[in-house]
XYZ file of C-alpha atoms in Angstrom:
565
model
C 34.320 154.336 103.009
C 30.767 153.334 102.092
C 29.676 156.841 103.144
C 32.230 158.487 100.844
C 31.169 156.220 97.965
C 27.527 157.184 98.492
C 28.424 160.883 98.451
C 30.341 160.496 95.201
C 27.519 158.499 93.633
C 24.970 161.124 94.690
C 27.105 163.670 92.832
C 26.654 161.704 89.612
C 29.899 159.755 89.596
C 29.900 155.952 89.152
C 31.799 154.384 92.062
C 33.232 150.913 92.590
C 34.375 149.826 96.065
C 35.759 146.357 96.479
C 37.515 143.908 98.813
C 41.037 142.699 98.057
C 41.558 138.958 97.822
C 41.709 137.476 101.294
C 39.779 140.411 102.801
C 36.095 141.236 103.315
C 33.711 139.079 101.276
C 36.268 138.250 98.577
C 37.605 134.749 98.062
C 40.836 133.280 99.450
C 42.137 132.932 102.988
C 43.527 135.552 105.337
C 47.252 136.142 105.650
C 48.449 134.908 102.239
C 52.160 135.293 101.549
C 51.634 137.232 98.311
C 48.848 139.492 99.587
C 50.857 142.682 99.048
C 51.334 141.947 95.338
C 47.819 140.601 94.752
C 46.299 143.691 96.384
C 47.904 145.882 93.705
C 46.713 143.444 91.029
C 43.208 143.709 92.473
C 43.224 147.511 92.179
C 44.109 147.211 88.483
C 41.365 144.598 88.007
C 38.879 146.943 89.700
C 39.840 149.778 87.338
C 39.234 147.524 84.321
C 35.874 146.375 85.702
C 34.732 149.941 86.404
C 35.546 150.991 82.833
C 33.784 147.900 81.449
C 30.623 148.345 83.552
C 30.176 152.111 83.193
C 32.141 153.242 80.159
C 33.836 156.030 82.131
C 36.754 157.771 80.429
C 38.437 159.140 83.553
C 39.325 157.170 86.690
C 40.183 158.466 90.169
C 41.705 156.039 92.690
C 40.908 156.689 96.342
C 42.493 154.731 99.205
C 42.755 154.984 102.980
C 46.012 154.190 104.832
C 47.536 151.054 103.263
C 44.867 151.241 100.554
C 46.392 154.582 99.541
C 49.785 152.886 99.154
C 48.221 150.189 96.966
C 46.535 152.912 94.869
C 49.880 154.662 94.370
C 51.525 151.417 93.247
C 48.616 150.515 90.961
C 48.813 153.938 89.298
C 52.341 152.998 88.243
C 50.917 150.053 86.264
C 47.459 151.207 85.118
C 46.166 154.368 83.507
C 44.823 156.633 86.265
C 43.788 160.281 86.016
C 43.616 161.307 89.663
C 44.725 159.989 93.059
C 43.129 160.651 96.450
C 45.445 159.444 99.207
C 43.746 159.490 102.613
C 46.240 159.310 105.498
C 48.554 157.350 103.188
C 51.155 154.894 104.472
C 54.354 156.447 103.118
C 56.693 154.169 105.069
C 55.908 150.489 105.452
C 58.409 150.168 108.296
C 56.594 152.845 110.303
C 53.269 151.172 109.607
C 54.544 147.806 110.871
C 55.643 149.602 114.043
C 52.105 151.009 114.387
C 50.674 147.505 114.061
C 53.097 146.151 116.660
C 52.198 148.935 119.098
C 48.491 148.250 118.564
C 49.052 144.559 119.273
C 51.058 145.308 122.406
C 48.331 147.609 123.733
C 45.794 144.817 123.213
C 48.070 142.288 124.905
C 48.607 144.627 127.853
C 44.841 144.833 128.385
C 44.457 141.038 128.462
C 44.476 139.156 131.766
C 47.908 137.600 132.381
C 46.841 133.980 131.626
C 45.333 134.994 128.269
C 48.400 137.062 127.448
C 50.671 134.130 128.203
C 48.524 131.820 126.045
C 49.099 133.866 122.877
C 51.345 131.827 120.531
C 54.835 133.295 120.207
C 55.805 131.733 116.860
C 52.528 132.372 115.020
C 51.996 134.998 112.271
C 51.480 138.554 113.522
C 47.904 138.843 114.834
C 46.681 142.416 115.286
C 43.155 142.454 116.725
C 42.346 139.271 114.820
C 43.887 140.386 111.531
C 46.673 137.978 110.557
C 49.757 139.134 108.637
C 52.100 136.524 107.185
C 55.860 136.821 107.600
C 56.233 137.338 103.836
C 53.652 140.152 103.856
C 55.409 141.862 106.764
C 58.759 141.625 104.964
C 57.293 143.164 101.807
C 55.501 145.855 103.813
C 58.665 146.669 105.769
C 60.477 147.248 102.495
C 57.827 149.592 101.079
C 58.684 153.278 100.805
C 56.479 155.603 98.764
C 59.373 157.771 97.568
C 61.402 154.716 96.646
C 58.447 153.312 94.691
C 58.528 156.416 92.452
C 62.306 156.566 91.893
C 62.264 155.028 88.401
C 59.328 157.052 87.104
C 59.822 159.804 84.545
C 56.323 161.227 84.955
C 53.686 161.527 87.667
C 51.472 158.450 88.265
C 48.434 160.764 87.930
C 47.926 164.265 86.613
C 46.323 165.410 89.905
C 46.800 164.087 93.434
C 45.051 165.027 96.658
C 46.897 164.046 99.850
C 44.858 164.245 103.045
C 47.479 163.991 105.769
C 46.783 162.850 109.343
C 49.853 164.667 110.702
C 51.441 167.943 109.664
C 54.425 167.374 107.409
C 54.033 163.595 107.388
C 53.840 163.377 103.605
C 55.833 166.455 102.580
C 58.488 164.311 100.879
C 55.836 162.453 98.862
C 54.243 165.775 97.931
C 57.543 167.141 96.624
C 58.381 163.970 94.685
C 55.000 163.909 92.909
C 55.364 167.572 91.987
C 58.914 166.958 90.727
C 57.436 164.300 88.418
C 55.119 166.928 86.911
C 51.921 166.228 88.809
C 49.632 168.806 90.403
C 49.469 168.028 94.119
C 47.222 169.459 96.806
C 47.769 168.694 100.481
C 45.134 169.054 103.209
C 44.861 168.066 106.876
C 42.739 165.051 107.823
C 40.400 166.752 110.280
C 38.834 164.318 112.718
C 41.174 161.435 111.849
C 41.567 160.207 115.434
C 37.792 160.184 116.024
C 37.237 158.404 112.688
C 39.683 155.595 113.505
C 37.969 154.596 116.756
C 36.178 151.258 116.992
C 32.918 151.292 115.050
C 30.580 152.082 117.975
C 32.454 155.288 118.777
C 33.738 156.249 115.328
C 32.756 159.678 113.959
C 32.591 160.207 110.227
C 34.973 162.924 108.910
C 32.190 164.626 106.968
C 34.174 167.769 106.175
C 37.013 165.706 104.718
C 34.626 163.556 102.672
C 32.818 166.637 101.341
C 36.169 168.168 100.376
C 37.155 164.972 98.535
C 33.877 164.958 96.585
C 34.322 168.630 95.630
C 37.956 168.060 94.607
C 37.096 165.131 92.320
C 34.038 166.884 90.887
C 36.080 169.997 90.056
C 37.681 168.035 87.212
C 35.252 165.223 86.469
C 32.162 167.418 86.860
C 28.851 166.677 88.562
C 27.192 164.706 85.814
C 24.306 162.261 85.774
C 25.223 158.587 85.611
C 25.704 157.151 82.137
C 23.021 154.950 80.601
C 25.325 151.956 80.983
C 25.582 152.639 84.726
C 21.802 152.955 85.078
C 21.393 149.430 83.747
C 23.499 148.145 86.665
C 21.261 149.254 89.540
C 21.207 145.733 90.994
C 23.066 142.460 90.686
C 22.106 139.535 88.483
C 19.811 137.034 90.249
C 22.292 134.182 89.711
C 25.293 136.170 91.015
C 27.373 133.863 93.193
C 30.884 133.644 94.590
C 32.283 130.125 94.805
C 35.087 129.528 97.275
C 36.724 126.185 98.119
C 34.445 125.944 101.166
C 31.154 127.486 100.095
C 28.807 129.178 97.655
C 27.903 132.755 98.574
C 25.328 135.112 97.143
C 24.141 138.592 98.135
C 20.544 138.963 99.351
C 18.232 141.791 100.287
C 15.212 141.451 102.572
C 13.051 143.358 105.028
C 10.875 146.357 104.222
C 11.732 147.587 100.705
C 14.807 145.341 100.771
C 16.605 147.693 103.160
C 18.639 144.941 104.845
C 21.651 143.364 103.116
C 23.354 140.057 103.783
C 25.497 137.274 102.368
C 23.894 133.833 102.279
C 26.652 131.218 102.599
C 25.773 127.620 101.747
C 27.711 124.339 101.391
C 28.596 123.212 97.862
C 26.306 120.222 98.259
C 23.169 121.032 100.229
C 20.436 118.445 99.754
C 17.789 120.291 101.754
C 17.388 123.472 103.758
C 17.983 122.199 107.263
C 19.783 124.278 109.919
C 21.180 127.770 109.303
C 23.232 130.128 111.497
C 22.220 133.801 111.558
C 25.336 135.907 112.292
C 24.613 139.330 113.790
C 26.709 142.499 113.724
C 29.257 142.916 116.500
C 28.970 146.507 117.693
C 28.560 148.592 114.506
C 31.010 146.487 112.487
C 29.695 145.367 109.073
C 28.684 141.817 108.193
C 32.231 140.601 107.496
C 32.906 140.914 111.239
C 35.880 142.311 113.122
C 39.008 141.292 111.204
C 36.786 139.161 108.937
C 35.722 136.820 111.756
C 32.134 136.390 110.491
C 33.400 135.384 107.033
C 35.755 132.803 108.526
C 33.002 131.373 110.730
C 30.521 131.198 107.846
C 32.884 129.475 105.419
C 34.174 126.977 107.965
C 30.595 126.060 108.902
C 29.776 125.651 105.206
C 32.722 123.267 104.928
C 31.051 121.307 107.739
C 27.713 121.286 105.911
C 25.953 124.183 107.704
C 24.485 127.233 105.942
C 24.655 130.761 107.379
C 23.531 134.322 106.784
C 25.746 137.214 107.841
C 23.897 140.492 107.513
C 23.922 144.204 108.322
C 21.361 145.958 110.476
C 19.948 149.285 109.366
C 22.629 151.941 108.896
C 25.490 149.426 109.118
C 27.700 148.178 106.270
C 25.718 147.673 103.065
C 22.209 147.997 104.499
C 20.229 151.168 103.943
C 20.563 154.052 106.404
C 18.032 154.576 109.147
C 14.910 156.195 107.668
C 14.801 159.917 108.370
C 18.368 160.153 109.693
C 19.299 163.796 110.075
C 23.067 163.376 109.822
C 25.611 160.700 108.905
C 26.047 159.945 112.613
C 22.309 159.141 112.836
C 22.395 156.669 109.941
C 22.899 153.652 112.219
C 20.993 152.502 115.274
C 22.596 152.398 118.737
C 24.215 148.961 119.091
C 21.871 148.168 121.985
C 18.363 149.008 120.790
C 15.007 147.424 120.022
C 15.501 148.393 116.349
C 18.652 146.231 116.100
C 16.783 143.351 117.759
C 13.940 143.853 115.284
C 16.385 143.586 112.361
C 17.703 140.255 113.688
C 14.138 138.968 114.106
C 13.376 140.105 110.529
C 16.411 138.217 109.209
C 15.363 135.078 111.118
C 11.843 135.313 109.676
C 13.243 135.719 106.154
C 15.349 132.571 106.577
C 12.252 130.679 107.711
C 10.439 131.889 104.594
C 13.301 130.473 102.499
C 12.513 127.035 103.929
C 15.225 126.567 106.563
C 13.970 124.281 109.336
C 16.188 125.402 112.205
C 17.337 129.039 112.491
C 19.976 129.740 115.145
C 21.061 133.299 115.952
C 24.707 133.949 116.823
C 26.461 137.018 118.162
C 29.431 138.343 120.108
C 29.127 141.019 122.833
C 26.398 143.448 121.616
C 25.635 140.949 118.845
C 25.078 138.316 121.545
C 22.494 140.645 123.079
C 20.555 141.207 119.839
C 20.753 137.471 119.021
C 19.222 136.637 122.422
C 16.554 139.344 122.455
C 15.443 138.466 118.900
C 14.451 135.011 120.169
C 12.094 136.737 122.617
C 10.660 139.063 119.969
C 9.714 136.514 117.295
C 8.900 132.878 116.609
C 11.384 132.042 113.857
C 14.390 131.102 115.995
C 15.062 127.591 117.270
C 18.306 128.398 119.073
C 20.597 131.165 120.308
C 24.383 131.216 120.702
C 25.512 134.198 122.793
C 29.274 134.707 123.027
C 30.507 136.985 125.832
C 27.090 138.478 126.568
C 27.418 141.638 128.673
C 23.777 142.358 129.575
C 20.435 140.590 129.575
C 18.470 143.817 129.143
C 19.388 147.336 128.031
C 16.804 150.152 127.931
C 16.449 151.921 124.596
C 18.289 155.211 124.313
C 21.498 154.268 126.144
C 24.132 156.823 125.139
C 27.469 156.203 123.469
C 29.220 157.857 126.416
C 27.595 155.384 128.803
C 28.768 152.482 126.653
C 32.275 153.945 126.530
C 32.388 154.031 130.335
C 30.950 150.522 130.733
C 33.972 148.374 129.928
C 34.312 146.259 133.057
C 37.050 143.811 133.836
C 36.037 140.447 135.265
C 36.627 139.042 138.726
C 38.988 136.473 137.199
C 40.763 139.257 135.330
C 41.237 141.258 138.523
C 42.484 138.167 140.349
C 45.100 137.554 137.669
C 46.239 141.201 137.988
C 46.788 140.948 141.744
C 50.151 139.271 141.111
C 51.370 141.713 138.469
C 53.733 144.309 139.969
C 53.271 146.484 136.869
C 49.523 146.822 137.507
C 50.034 147.774 141.173
C 52.533 150.454 140.137
C 49.899 151.847 137.767
C 47.335 151.926 140.603
C 49.758 153.665 142.966
C 50.731 156.221 140.313
C 47.103 156.969 139.520
C 47.270 155.574 135.974
C 44.872 152.770 136.877
C 41.832 153.114 139.156
C 40.759 150.600 141.777
C 37.139 151.779 142.117
C 35.864 149.684 139.157
C 36.957 146.582 141.083
C 35.176 147.789 144.235
C 32.002 148.498 142.236
C 32.158 145.038 140.624
C 32.417 143.316 144.029
C 29.492 145.347 145.366
C 27.438 144.630 142.241
C 28.000 140.890 142.517
C 26.935 140.943 146.181
C 23.815 143.028 145.627
C 22.820 141.078 142.497
C 23.082 137.765 144.317
C 20.785 139.147 147.044
C 18.356 140.577 144.462
C 18.191 137.214 142.658
C 17.201 135.456 145.901
C 14.601 138.114 146.741
C 13.205 137.964 143.195
C 12.871 134.177 143.364
C 11.099 134.452 146.716
C 8.649 137.085 145.363
C 7.862 134.963 142.302
C 7.071 131.968 144.486
C 4.770 134.070 146.675
C 3.029 136.057 143.950
C 3.342 133.702 140.992
C 4.210 136.731 138.848
C 5.023 136.184 135.175
C 5.825 138.481 132.272
C 4.865 136.026 129.547
C 2.903 138.656 127.644
C 5.698 141.251 127.570
C 9.360 141.322 126.629
C 11.039 140.019 129.812
C 13.964 141.858 131.381
C 14.763 139.561 134.320
C 17.321 136.876 133.296
C 15.272 134.057 134.853
C 12.134 135.205 133.046
C 14.129 135.420 129.817
C 15.156 131.777 130.209
C 11.590 130.753 131.089
C 10.313 132.510 127.966
C 12.891 130.731 125.794
C 11.866 127.449 127.402
C 8.190 128.086 126.621
C 9.108 128.869 123.026
C 11.287 125.730 122.847
C 14.339 127.819 121.976
C 17.653 126.284 123.005
C 20.341 128.631 124.324
C 24.120 128.337 124.546
C 26.047 130.966 126.520
C 29.756 130.938 125.663
C 31.927 132.841 128.140
C 35.625 133.531 128.307
C 37.087 132.436 131.630
C 38.392 135.998 132.163
C 35.505 137.877 130.568
C 32.868 139.866 132.464
C 30.210 137.751 130.710
C 31.129 134.930 133.096
C 30.469 137.251 136.042
C 27.054 138.038 134.545
C 26.146 134.364 134.155
C 27.542 133.523 137.599
C 25.585 136.325 139.313
C 22.262 135.006 138.029
C 22.828 131.284 137.469
C 25.561 130.252 139.876
C 29.228 129.342 139.302
C 29.924 128.904 135.571
C 26.155 129.021 134.913
C 25.486 125.726 136.674
C 21.838 126.579 137.447
C 21.074 127.071 133.747
C 20.461 123.298 133.752
C 17.108 124.062 135.407
C 15.922 125.405 132.045
C 15.365 122.975 129.174
C 17.827 123.442 126.334
C 20.014 126.024 128.132
C 23.650 125.670 129.115
C 26.873 127.631 129.492
C 30.359 126.770 128.211
C 33.457 128.468 129.609
C 36.551 128.652 127.391
C 39.863 129.353 129.091
C 41.530 131.014 126.076
C 38.554 133.046 124.807
C 39.248 136.797 124.676
C 36.335 139.226 124.618
C 36.250 139.956 120.869
C 37.415 136.469 119.774
C 40.593 137.839 118.209
C 42.671 134.793 119.158
C 42.820 132.131 116.436
C 42.472 129.206 118.860
C 39.467 130.855 120.487
C 37.825 131.419 117.100
C 38.340 127.753 116.199
C 36.762 126.692 119.498
C 33.727 128.947 118.920
C 33.244 127.501 115.418
C 33.361 123.997 116.884
C 30.727 124.875 119.486
C 28.478 126.423 116.806
C 28.730 123.308 114.653
C 28.006 121.012 117.608
C 25.055 123.125 118.787
C 23.405 123.466 115.365
C 23.848 119.801 114.462
C 22.520 118.846 117.904
C 19.313 120.789 117.254
C 18.864 119.080 113.908
C 19.547 115.666 115.436
C 16.932 116.210 118.152
C 14.434 117.369 115.542
C 15.049 114.246 113.467
C 14.671 112.026 116.566
C 11.407 113.728 117.516
C 10.100 113.300 113.957
C 11.013 109.599 113.994
C 9.144 109.103 117.285
C 6.050 110.854 115.935
C 6.127 108.722 112.773
C 6.502 105.566 114.842
C 3.470 106.500 116.947
C 1.301 107.344 113.925
C -1.279 104.717 112.905
C -0.313 102.620 109.896
């Protein structure tokens, strides 16, 4: 939606996009009981703020999926001129079914032990997003036609419905017209490609262009008002205070192209350790299902600062310079440019006076967090969660990434006893060759590791002057730089296979490198969607960061003791 907002702004229209309470960077916890009602309140508050900041006379509400339902409900309470409903949820009951199907697909892809470990009596967890029982009840009861039954006039004079399926919103269309509104209905071209996970998502540029043209047809393509021009940046003392933390937006890097949220404890006596949270895949700085926000605020409650930020072309950071199309606006998730952005963020934190900077990431974020420690000098530690590769050449294609989604040896072992999985193999719905390739890869990698070690002993070869690609050289480089490393692996994740191939069972041989170790968590899923897994990761982060600070303080005390009086 950031892309659509930018297009509207470029057409001369002031735009406000915001996070509901309990979502994104806004205050309050996930899964509140009254989140359905407060979301509608938040839309009305956003309308009032937009009028106050810009002085606009006309307001168009635009929402996607459930956001479209909230926009429709808010238009019943606040003065709105136009509505843009993108793939609107017209039936809450159907939407809850969609969420349940999505959860079941995720559960089916989990190894059996992880699937069995998911709590049965907990709130609905869909890919890490938690929905309270009260929210589900309210959502189940929502029906767009029913919501308009007591109205005598249309909630807006004009409405654009962009439907993801033919005829899916015909009843809503007819009801709005019966209330006297002008309604236009269009297909949502490219909806399925748009709703993929962030790495593979394709922007629906034709739909966004049509939305801009539709709004501009009434509101006109005008230059921003003088009041809007005055608001080109935020106030320097802008801060959000939550029960756990103080948060403020920051910009850094060349021309301030990188955006982040600096999260600090309420009482911070000095700038000691700080956790640098990288993007997972191409997801923005809030993290998948708000995971980065939850990690940051819990660490702040424990006295540890953090910075969650967006790389170039992601979230609220500026697009990649010279991008030819919207799809080119972000870097590939595995690239030297992403690593460079993490190193830049670490350097900025050092400039702010933080003593210990620790990079943190999950999956592709684990990769950029690790490689950034090799590229610069600002990092004191690295926490890599479910790392998939130690080195990826620049230019790896999206199609290659899509194909590289391996199961783990432990995952395959757990599937051996599932009759359902064998039926899928026999019917051709599930292929056995990925397992064969994984076994062969583990065997050949183990042999290559032994040969590589033998060659290094004979030749004394070192890549200290270049960016290392061999895992053992990577660990040696971190050791030379005095960078501690923690590799967190799920017991059924392919990251454990990676660590085992190079450093022995459960990473045992990592102990040969100063400051390096691996931790294996039995209930850790790949994306850290499980609530217990997320809590365990936060605990490990806190322990690791405080351990670095403790060792620094001990070393300083020893130096002071040895200094002449």
